[in-house]
Tab-separated table of C-alpha atoms and ligand atoms in Angstrom:
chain	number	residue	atom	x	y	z
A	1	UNK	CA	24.151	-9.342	-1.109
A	2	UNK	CA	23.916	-5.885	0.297
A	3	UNK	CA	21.436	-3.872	-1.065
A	4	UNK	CA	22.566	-0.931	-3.901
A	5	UNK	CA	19.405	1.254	-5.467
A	6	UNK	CA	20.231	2.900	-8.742
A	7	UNK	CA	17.642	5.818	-9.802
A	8	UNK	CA	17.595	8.846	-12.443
A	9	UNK	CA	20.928	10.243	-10.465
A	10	UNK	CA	22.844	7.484	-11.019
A	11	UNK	CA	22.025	4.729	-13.358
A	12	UNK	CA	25.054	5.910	-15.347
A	13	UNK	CA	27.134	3.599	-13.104
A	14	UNK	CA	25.237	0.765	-13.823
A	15	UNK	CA	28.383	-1.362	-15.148
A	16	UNK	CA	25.664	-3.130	-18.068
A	17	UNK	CA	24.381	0.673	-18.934
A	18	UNK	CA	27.438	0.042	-21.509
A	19	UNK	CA	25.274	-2.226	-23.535
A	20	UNK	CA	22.679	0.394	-24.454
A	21	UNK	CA	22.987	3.636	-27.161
A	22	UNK	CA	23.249	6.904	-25.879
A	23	UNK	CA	19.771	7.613	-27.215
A	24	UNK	CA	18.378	4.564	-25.044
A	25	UNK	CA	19.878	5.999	-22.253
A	26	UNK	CA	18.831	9.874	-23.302
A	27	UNK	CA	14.622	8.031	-23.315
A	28	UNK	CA	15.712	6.987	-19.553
A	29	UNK	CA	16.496	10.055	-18.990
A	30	UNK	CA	13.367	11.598	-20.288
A	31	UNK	CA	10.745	8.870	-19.191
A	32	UNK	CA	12.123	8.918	-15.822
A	33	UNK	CA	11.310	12.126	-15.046
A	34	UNK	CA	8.056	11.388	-15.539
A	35	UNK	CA	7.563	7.711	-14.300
A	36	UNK	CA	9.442	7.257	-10.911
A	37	UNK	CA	12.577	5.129	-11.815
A	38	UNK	CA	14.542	2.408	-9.369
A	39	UNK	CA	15.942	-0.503	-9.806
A	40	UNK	CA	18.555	-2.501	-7.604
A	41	UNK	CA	21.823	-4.656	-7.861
A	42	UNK	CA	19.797	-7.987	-7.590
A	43	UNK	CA	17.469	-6.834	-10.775
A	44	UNK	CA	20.263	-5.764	-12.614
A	45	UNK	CA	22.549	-8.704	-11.839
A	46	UNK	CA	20.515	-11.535	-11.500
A	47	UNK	CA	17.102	-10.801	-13.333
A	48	UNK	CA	17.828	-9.106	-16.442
A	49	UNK	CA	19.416	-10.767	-19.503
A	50	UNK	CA	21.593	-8.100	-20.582
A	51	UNK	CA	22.107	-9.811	-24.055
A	52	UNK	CA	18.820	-9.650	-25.043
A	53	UNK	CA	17.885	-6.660	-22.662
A	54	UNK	CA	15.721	-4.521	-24.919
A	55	UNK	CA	13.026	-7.208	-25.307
A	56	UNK	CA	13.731	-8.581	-21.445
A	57	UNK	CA	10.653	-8.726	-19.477
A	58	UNK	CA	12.249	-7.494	-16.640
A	59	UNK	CA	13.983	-4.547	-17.873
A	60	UNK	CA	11.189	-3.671	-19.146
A	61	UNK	CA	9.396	-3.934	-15.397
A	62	UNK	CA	12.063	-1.576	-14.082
A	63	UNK	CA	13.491	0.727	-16.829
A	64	UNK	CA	11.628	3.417	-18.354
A	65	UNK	CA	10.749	3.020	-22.003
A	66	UNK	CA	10.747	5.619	-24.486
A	67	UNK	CA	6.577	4.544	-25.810
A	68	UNK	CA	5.511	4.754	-22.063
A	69	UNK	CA	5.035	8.117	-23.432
A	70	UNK	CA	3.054	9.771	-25.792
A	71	UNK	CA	5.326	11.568	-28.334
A	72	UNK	CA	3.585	14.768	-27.495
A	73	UNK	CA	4.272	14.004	-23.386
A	74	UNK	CA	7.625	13.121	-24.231
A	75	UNK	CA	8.944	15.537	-26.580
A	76	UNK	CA	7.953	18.366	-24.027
A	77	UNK	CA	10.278	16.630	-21.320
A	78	UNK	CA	13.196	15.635	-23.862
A	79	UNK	CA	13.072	19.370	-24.778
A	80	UNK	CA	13.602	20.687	-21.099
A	81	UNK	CA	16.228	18.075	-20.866
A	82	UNK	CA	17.757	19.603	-24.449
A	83	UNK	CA	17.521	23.173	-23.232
A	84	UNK	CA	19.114	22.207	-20.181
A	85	UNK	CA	16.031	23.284	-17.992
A	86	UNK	CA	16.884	23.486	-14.091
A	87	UNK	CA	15.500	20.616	-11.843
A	88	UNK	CA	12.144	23.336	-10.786
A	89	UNK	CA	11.437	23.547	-14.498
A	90	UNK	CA	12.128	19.535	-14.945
A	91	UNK	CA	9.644	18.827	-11.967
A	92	UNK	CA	6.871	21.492	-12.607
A	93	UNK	CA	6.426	19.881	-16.235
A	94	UNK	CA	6.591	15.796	-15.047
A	95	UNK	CA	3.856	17.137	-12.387
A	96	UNK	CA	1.761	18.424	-15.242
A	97	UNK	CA	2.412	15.564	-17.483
A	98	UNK	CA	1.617	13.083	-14.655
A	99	UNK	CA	-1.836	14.591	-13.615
A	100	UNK	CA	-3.078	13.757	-17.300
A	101	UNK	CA	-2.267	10.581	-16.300
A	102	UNK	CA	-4.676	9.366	-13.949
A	103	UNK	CA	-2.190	9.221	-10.632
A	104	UNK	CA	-5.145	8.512	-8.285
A	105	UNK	CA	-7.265	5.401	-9.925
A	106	UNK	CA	-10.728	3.411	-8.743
A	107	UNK	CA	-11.315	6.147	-6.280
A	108	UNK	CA	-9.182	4.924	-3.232
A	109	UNK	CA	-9.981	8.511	-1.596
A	110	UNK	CA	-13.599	6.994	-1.268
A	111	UNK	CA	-12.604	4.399	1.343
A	112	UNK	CA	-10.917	6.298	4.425
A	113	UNK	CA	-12.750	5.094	7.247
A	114	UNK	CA	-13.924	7.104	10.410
A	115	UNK	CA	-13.591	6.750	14.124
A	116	UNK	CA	-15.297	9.041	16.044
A	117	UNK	CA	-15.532	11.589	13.115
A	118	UNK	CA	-11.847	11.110	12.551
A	119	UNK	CA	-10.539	10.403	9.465
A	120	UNK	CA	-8.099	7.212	9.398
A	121	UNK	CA	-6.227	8.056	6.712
A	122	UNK	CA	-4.140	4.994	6.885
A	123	UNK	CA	-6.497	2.889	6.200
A	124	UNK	CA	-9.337	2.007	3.777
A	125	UNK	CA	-12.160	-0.184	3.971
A	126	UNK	CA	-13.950	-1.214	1.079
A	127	UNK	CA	-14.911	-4.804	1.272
A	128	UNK	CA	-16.823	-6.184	4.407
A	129	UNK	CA	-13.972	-8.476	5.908
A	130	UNK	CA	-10.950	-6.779	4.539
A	131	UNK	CA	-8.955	-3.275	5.756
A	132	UNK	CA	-6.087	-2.396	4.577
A	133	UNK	CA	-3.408	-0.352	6.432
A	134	UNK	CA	-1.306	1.485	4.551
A	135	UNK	CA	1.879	1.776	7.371
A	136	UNK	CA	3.631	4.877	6.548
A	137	UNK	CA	7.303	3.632	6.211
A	138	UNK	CA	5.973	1.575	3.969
A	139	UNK	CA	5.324	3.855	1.002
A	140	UNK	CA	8.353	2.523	-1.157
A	141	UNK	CA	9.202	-0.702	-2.711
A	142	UNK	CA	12.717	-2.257	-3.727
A	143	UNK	CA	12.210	-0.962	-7.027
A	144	UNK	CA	9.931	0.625	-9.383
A	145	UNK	CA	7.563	-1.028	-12.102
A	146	UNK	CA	6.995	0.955	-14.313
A	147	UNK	CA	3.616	0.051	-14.948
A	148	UNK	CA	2.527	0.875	-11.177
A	149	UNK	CA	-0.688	2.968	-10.356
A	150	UNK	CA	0.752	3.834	-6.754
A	151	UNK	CA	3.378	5.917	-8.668
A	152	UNK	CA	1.952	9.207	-7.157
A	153	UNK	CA	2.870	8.095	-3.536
A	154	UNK	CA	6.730	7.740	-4.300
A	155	UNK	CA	6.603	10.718	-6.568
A	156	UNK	CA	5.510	12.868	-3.631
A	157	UNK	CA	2.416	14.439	-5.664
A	158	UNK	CA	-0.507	12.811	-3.412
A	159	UNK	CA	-2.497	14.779	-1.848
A	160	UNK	CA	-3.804	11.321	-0.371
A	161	UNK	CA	-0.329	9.609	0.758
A	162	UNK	CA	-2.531	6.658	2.601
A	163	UNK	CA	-0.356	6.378	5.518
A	164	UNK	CA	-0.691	6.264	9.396
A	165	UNK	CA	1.301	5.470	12.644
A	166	UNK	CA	-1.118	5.076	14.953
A	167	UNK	CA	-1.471	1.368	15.386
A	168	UNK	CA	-4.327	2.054	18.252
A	169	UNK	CA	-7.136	3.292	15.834
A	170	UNK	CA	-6.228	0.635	13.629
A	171	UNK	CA	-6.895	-1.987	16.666
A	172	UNK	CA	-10.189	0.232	17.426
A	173	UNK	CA	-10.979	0.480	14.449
A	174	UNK	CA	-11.181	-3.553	13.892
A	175	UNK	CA	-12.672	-4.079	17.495
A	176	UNK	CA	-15.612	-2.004	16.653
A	177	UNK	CA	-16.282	-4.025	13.195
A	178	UNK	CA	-16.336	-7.584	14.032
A	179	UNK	CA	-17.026	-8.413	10.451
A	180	UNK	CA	-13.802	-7.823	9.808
A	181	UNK	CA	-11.296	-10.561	9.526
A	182	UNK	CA	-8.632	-9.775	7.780
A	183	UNK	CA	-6.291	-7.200	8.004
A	184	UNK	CA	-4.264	-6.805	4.695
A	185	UNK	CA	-1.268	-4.605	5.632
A	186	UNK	CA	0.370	-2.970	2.231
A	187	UNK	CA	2.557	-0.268	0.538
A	188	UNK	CA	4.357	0.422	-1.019
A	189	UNK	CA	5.745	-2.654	0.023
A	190	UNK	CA	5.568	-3.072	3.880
A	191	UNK	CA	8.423	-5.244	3.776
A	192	UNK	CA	10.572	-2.589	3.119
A	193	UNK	CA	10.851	-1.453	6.506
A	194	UNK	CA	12.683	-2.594	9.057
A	195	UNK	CA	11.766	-5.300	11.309
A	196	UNK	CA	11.976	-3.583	14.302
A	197	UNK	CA	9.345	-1.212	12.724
A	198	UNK	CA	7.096	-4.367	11.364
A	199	UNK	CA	7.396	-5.738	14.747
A	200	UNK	CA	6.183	-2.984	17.152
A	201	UNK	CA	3.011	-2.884	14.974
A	202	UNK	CA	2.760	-6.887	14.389
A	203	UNK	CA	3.195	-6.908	18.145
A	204	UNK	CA	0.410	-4.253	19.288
A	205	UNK	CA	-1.802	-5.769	17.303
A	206	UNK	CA	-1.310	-9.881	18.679
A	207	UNK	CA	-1.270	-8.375	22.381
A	208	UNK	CA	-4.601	-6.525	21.741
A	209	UNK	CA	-6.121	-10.080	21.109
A	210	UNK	CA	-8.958	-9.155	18.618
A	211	UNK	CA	-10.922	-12.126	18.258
A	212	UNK	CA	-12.095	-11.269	14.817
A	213	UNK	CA	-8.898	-11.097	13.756
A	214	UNK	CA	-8.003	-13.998	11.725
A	215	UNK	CA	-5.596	-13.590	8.504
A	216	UNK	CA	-3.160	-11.022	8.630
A	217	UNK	CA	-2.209	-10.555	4.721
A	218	UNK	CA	1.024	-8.978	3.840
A	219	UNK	CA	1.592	-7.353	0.074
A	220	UNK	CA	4.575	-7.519	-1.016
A	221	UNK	CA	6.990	-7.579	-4.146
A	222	UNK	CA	10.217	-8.435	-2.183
A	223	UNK	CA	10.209	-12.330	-3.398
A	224	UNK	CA	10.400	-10.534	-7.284
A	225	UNK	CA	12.878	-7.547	-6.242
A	226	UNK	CA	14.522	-8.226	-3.480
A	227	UNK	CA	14.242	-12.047	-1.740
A	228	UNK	CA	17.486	-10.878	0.363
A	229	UNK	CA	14.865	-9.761	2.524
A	230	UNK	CA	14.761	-13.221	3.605
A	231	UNK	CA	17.736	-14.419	3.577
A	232	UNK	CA	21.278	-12.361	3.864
A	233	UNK	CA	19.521	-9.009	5.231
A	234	UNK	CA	20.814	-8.261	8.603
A	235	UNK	CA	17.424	-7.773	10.013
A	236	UNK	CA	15.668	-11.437	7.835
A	237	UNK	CA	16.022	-13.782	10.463
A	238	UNK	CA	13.926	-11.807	13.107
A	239	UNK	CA	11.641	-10.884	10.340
A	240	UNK	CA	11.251	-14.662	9.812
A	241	UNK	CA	10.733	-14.839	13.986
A	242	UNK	CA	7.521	-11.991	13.934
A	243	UNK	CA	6.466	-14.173	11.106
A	244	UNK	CA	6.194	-17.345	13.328
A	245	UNK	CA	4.860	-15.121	16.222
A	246	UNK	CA	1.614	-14.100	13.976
A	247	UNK	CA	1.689	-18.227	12.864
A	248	UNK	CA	2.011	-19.320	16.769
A	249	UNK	CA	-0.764	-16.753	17.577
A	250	UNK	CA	-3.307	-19.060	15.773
A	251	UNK	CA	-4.015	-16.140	12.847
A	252	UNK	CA	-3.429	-17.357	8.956
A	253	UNK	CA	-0.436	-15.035	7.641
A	254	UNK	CA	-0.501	-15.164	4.237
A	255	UNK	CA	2.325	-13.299	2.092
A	256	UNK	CA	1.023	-11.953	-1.245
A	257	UNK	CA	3.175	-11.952	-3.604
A	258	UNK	CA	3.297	-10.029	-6.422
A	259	UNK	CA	5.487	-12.029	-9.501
A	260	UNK	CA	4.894	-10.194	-12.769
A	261	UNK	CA	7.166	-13.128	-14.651
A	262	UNK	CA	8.890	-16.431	-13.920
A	263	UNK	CA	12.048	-15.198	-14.566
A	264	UNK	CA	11.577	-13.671	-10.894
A	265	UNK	CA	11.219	-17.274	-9.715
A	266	UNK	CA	14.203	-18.358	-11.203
A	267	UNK	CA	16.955	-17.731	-8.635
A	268	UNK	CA	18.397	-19.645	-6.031
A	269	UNK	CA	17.943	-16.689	-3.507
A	270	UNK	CA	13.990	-16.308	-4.455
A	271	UNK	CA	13.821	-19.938	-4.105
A	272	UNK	CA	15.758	-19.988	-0.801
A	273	UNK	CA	13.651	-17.196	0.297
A	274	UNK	CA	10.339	-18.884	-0.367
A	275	UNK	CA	11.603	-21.872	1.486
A	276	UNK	CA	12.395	-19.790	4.757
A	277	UNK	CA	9.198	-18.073	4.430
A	278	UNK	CA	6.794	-21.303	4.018
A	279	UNK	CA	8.932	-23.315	7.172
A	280	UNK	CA	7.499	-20.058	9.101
A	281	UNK	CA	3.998	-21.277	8.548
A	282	UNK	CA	3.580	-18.527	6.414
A	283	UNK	CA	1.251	-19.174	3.339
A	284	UNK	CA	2.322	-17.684	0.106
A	285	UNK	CA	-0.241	-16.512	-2.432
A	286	UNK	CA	0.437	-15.038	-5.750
A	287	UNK	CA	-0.992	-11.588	-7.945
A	288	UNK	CA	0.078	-10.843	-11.415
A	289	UNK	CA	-1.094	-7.659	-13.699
A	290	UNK	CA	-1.445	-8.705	-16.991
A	291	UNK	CA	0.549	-6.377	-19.065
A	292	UNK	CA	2.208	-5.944	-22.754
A	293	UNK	CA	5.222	-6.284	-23.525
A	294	UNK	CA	5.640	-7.763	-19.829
A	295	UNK	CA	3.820	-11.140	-19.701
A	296	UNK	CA	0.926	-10.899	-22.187
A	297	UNK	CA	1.976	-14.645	-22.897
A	298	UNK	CA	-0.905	-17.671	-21.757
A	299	UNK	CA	2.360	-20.366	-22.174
A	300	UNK	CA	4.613	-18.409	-19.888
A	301	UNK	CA	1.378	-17.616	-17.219
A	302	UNK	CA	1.019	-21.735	-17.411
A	303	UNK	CA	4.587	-22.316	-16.428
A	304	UNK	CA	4.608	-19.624	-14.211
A	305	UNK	CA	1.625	-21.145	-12.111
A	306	UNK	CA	2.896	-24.157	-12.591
A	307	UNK	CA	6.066	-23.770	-11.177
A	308	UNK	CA	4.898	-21.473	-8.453
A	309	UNK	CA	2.481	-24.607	-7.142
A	310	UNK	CA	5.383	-27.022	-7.515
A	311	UNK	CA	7.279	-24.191	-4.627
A	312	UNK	CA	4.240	-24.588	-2.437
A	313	UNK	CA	2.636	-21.360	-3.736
A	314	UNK	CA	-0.870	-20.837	-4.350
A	315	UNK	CA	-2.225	-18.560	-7.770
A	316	UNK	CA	-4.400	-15.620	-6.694
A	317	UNK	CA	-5.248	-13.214	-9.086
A	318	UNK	CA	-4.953	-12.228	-12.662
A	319	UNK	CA	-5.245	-8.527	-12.572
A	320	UNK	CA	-6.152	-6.236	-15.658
A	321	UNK	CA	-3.494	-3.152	-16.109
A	322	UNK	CA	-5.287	-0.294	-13.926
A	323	UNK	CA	-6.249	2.663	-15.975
A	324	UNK	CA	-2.848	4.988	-15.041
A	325	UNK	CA	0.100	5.567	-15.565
A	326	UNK	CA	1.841	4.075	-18.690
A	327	UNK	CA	-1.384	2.653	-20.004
A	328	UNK	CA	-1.196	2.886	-23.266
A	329	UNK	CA	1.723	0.919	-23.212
A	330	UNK	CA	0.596	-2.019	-21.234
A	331	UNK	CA	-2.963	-2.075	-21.071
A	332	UNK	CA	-4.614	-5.177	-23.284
A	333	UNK	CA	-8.369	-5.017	-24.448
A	334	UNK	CA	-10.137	-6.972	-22.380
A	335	UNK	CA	-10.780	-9.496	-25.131
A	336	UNK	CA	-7.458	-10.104	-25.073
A	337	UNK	CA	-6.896	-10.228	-21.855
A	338	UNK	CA	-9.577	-12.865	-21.497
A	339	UNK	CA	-8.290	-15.233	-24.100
A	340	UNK	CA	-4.409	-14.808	-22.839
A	341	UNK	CA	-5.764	-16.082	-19.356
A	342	UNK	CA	-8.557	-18.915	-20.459
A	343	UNK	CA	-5.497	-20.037	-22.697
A	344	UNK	CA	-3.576	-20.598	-20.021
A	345	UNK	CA	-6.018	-21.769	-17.621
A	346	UNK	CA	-6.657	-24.593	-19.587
A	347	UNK	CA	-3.250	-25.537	-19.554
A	348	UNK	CA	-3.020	-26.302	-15.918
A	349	UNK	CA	-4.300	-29.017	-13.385
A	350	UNK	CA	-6.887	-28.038	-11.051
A	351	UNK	CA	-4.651	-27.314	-8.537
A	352	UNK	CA	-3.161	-24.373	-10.221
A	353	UNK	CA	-6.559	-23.031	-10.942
A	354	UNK	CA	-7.001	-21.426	-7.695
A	355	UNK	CA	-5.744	-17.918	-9.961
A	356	UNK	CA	-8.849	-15.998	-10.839
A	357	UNK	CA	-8.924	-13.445	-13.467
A	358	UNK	CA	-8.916	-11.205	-15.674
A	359	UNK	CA	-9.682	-8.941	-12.834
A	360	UNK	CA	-10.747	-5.159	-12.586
A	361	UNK	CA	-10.256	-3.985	-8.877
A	362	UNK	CA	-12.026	-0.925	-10.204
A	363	UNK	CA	-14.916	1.268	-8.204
A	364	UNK	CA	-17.752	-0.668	-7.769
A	365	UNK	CA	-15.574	-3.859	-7.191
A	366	UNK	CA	-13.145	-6.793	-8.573
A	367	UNK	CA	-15.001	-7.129	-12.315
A	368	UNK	CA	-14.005	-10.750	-13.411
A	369	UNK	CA	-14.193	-11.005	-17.533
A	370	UNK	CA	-16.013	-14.295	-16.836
A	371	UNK	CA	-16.310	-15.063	-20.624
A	372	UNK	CA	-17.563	-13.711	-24.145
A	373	UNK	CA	-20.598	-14.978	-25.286
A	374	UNK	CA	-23.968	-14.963	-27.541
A	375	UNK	CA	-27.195	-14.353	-25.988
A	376	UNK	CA	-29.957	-13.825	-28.031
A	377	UNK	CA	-27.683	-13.210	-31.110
A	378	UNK	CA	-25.941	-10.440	-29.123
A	379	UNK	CA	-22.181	-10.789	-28.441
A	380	UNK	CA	-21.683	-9.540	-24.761
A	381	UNK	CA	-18.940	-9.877	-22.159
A	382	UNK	CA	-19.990	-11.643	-18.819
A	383	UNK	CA	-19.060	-10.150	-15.874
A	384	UNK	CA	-19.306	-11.115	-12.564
A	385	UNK	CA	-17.832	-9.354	-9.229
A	386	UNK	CA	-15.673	-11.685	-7.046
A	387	UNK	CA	-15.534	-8.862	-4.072
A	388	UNK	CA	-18.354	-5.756	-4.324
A	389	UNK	CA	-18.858	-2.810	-2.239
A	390	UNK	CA	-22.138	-4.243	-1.717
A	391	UNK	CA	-22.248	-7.837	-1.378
A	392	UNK	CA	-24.989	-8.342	-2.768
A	393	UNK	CA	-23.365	-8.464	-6.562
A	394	UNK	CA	-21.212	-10.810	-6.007
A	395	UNK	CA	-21.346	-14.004	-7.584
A	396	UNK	CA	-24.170	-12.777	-10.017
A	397	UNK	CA	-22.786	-13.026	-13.889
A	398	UNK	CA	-24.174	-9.945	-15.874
A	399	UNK	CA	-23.164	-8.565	-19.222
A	400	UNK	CA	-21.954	-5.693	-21.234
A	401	UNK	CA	-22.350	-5.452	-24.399
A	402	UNK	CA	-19.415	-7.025	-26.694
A	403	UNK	CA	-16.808	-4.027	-27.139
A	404	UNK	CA	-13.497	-4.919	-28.580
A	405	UNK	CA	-12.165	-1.937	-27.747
A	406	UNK	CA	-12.277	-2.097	-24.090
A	407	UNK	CA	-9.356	-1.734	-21.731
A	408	UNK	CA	-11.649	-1.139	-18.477
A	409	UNK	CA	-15.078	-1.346	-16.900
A	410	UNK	CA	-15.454	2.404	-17.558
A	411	UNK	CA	-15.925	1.729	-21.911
A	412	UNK	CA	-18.532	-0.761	-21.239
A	413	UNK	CA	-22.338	-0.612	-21.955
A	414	UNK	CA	-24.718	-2.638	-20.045
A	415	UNK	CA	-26.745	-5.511	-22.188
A	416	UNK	CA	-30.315	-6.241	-21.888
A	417	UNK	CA	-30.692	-3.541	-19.462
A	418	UNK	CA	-30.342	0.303	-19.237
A	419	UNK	CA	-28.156	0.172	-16.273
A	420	UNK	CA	-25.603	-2.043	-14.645
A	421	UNK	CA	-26.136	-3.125	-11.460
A	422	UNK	CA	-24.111	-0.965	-9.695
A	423	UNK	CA	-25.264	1.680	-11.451
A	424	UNK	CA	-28.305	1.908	-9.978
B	501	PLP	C1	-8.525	-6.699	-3.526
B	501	PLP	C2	-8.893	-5.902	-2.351
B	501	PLP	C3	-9.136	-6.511	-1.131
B	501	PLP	C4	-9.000	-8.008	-0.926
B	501	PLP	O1	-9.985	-8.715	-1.620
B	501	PLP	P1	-10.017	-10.297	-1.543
B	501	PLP	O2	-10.971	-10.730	-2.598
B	501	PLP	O3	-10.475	-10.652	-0.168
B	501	PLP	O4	-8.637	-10.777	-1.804
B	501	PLP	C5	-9.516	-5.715	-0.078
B	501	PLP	N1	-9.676	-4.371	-0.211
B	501	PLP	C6	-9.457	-3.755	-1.391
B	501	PLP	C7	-9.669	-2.281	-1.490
B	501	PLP	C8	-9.050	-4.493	-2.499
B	501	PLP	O5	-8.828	-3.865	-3.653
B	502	SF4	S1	6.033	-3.351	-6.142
B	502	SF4	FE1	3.858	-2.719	-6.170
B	502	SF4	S2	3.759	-0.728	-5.150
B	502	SF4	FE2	5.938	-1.164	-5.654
B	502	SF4	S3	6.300	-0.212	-7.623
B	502	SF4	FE3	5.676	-2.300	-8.060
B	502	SF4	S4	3.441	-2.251	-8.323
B	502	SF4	FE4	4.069	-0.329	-7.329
């Protein structure tokens, strides 16, 4: 298949736009100035059920919604749109709009490492073993969630686009902190680019022979929106070559995967592509965010680990919505979030329950809702950091008071003490 993107310019000529009303599509219209907006041909044409599109998982991944407003936020754009504001007036509003809605979460910013007094802005280090590398023709995906807290890199608002070409500081940069071990290379979606462009970094880095190096993680949502990538792309069976080059090096590449549903695991070309990926050496793990309307549903999680260990994958992480973007929409207290996943958890044999969650990557570190309890006669969450700025929290259950309320780590009050840990 030979990849088609459809955005704000020219959904229109989506052939299945006929199934929606012209105020469905007017709310696209609206929303999607706001929220960035793409989709593709293999969404559209092999993801979505159009007959039941409104309440279809995936549409609702990739199209803008009218409630991922406010009616206040969205009446001010559908107004401009009404008046027939010009594209200045269109963009100066969604930039307002968007900046009251948290485009730069969990203080990335804080993480830039430092060379020699220079700023790598590329990168960001955060937990002892793990940089990331943020390549920079990797700032774009295949499509668009619309639930996605990177939004303000594609919308060209960051003042922070985490980006970087120069390969050598990165290879410094890792030779100078043996702790380090794993270099977690991510977007965007890094497999967006082309091979060629994958492979002059992949290949800097193998011939620099860092022996602390030893996984090589790649993020990615290409197995949900575009497994092509793998498969029919002219550039997918070299891909599949720098993939066995990392393998035959003796480093661990593992492919995270980011599957919001198991509808994305349903076709034959995501199954093909899995299979071409694994027979690499490759390991595949899995993420999720846990979102409304999306996959707030512990049966579906169960089948969808489920069937993702019967393909050879392994469950990773349960993440809890981040606090941006379309919140409102898809954020889930974190009681709720917290009974979705324990009820499907217990649905599943040990071997799927590799998946940890609910999980805040937030500030101070990945919050796991470990479980609501009593103490004392007090109802508290327990908490308990599975990474940490400081290592030192990790693995050490503490508790917040009980607060049904509360989306994030941000509404909760410590129990038993005056401060949380990492508070201090
Ligand atoms: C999640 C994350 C990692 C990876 O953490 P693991 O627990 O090793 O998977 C690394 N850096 C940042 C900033 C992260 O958010
Ligand atoms: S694939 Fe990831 S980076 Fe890309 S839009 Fe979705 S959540 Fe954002």
């Amino acid at each position: 298949m030979k990849y088609r993107a459809f955005t704000l310019s020219n959904f229109k000529n989506i052939p299945q736009i006929k199934h929606l009303s012209e105020e469905q599509i007017f709310d696209i219209e609206v929303v999607g100035e706001v929220l960035p907006f793409k989709t593709n041909n293999y969404v559209i044409e092999e993801l979505i059920d159009w007959a039941h599109f409104e309440t279809d998982p995936i549409y609702i991944l990739t199209f803008p919604q009218k409630d991922m407003l406010s009616n206040k936020h969205y009446d001010r754009m559908a107004e401009l749109i009404r008046n027939g504001a010009s594209k200045s007036e269109r963009l100066e509003t969604a930039n307002q709009i968007r900046m009251e809605l948290n485009p730069n979460p969990a203080g990335q910013e804080h993480n830039v490492p430092e060379i020699c007094g220079e700023k790598l802005v590329g990168l960001q280090h955060k937990y002892n073993e793990t940089v990331l590398f943020f390549p920079s023709q990797g700032q774009s995906c295949h499509a668009f969630c619309t639930f996605c807290f990177r939004w303000s890199q594609f919308s060209g608002i960051s003042e922070l686009k985490f980006a970087m070409k120069q390969v050598d500081l990165i290879i410094d940069y890792i030779r100078e902190n043996p702790q380090i071990t794993d270099l977690l290379i991510t977007g965007g979606d890094p497999m967006i680019m082309k091979t060629k462009v994958f492979e002059q970094y992949i290949d800097a880095l193998l011939a620099a022979d860092l022996p602390n190096l030893k996984t090589i993680r790649i993020g990615t949502k290409t197995l949900g929106y575009w497994p092509y990538r793998y498969t029919t792309d002219e550039d997918a069976s070299q891909l599949l070559d720098v993939f066995k080059k990392i393998v035959n090096k003796g480093i661990n590449l593992a492919i995270m995967a980011h599957f919001n549903h198991i509808n994305e695991m349903s076709t034959i070309t995501a199954e093909q592509a899995i299979k071409k990926i694994q027979a690499t050496g490759a390991i595949i793990r899995t993420q999720t965010p846990l979102l409304k309307h999306l996959n707030d549903d512990a049966d579906m999680l169960a089948r969808m680990w489920r069937k993702q260990v019967n393909l050879g994958l392994i469950p990773y992480y349960l993440f809890v919505a981040r606090e941006t973007g379309a919140q409102e929409y898809f954020a889930l207290n974190l009681e709720e979030a917290y009974n979705i996943y324990r009820n499907a958890y217990i649905q599943v044999s040990g071997i799927c329950r590799t998946v940890r969650g609910p999980v805040m990557s937030a500030h101070p570190g990945k919050v796991q809702v470990a479980g609501i309890s009593e103490i004392n006669g007090e109802k508290v969450f327990v908490l308990n950091f599975i990474q940490a700025r400081n290592t030192d929290w990790v693995g050490k259950p503490f508790y917040a008071k009980y607060n049904p309320d509360a989306l994030w780590v941000n509404d909760l009050e410590p129990a038993f003490e005056d401060k949380f840990i990492f508070e201090a």
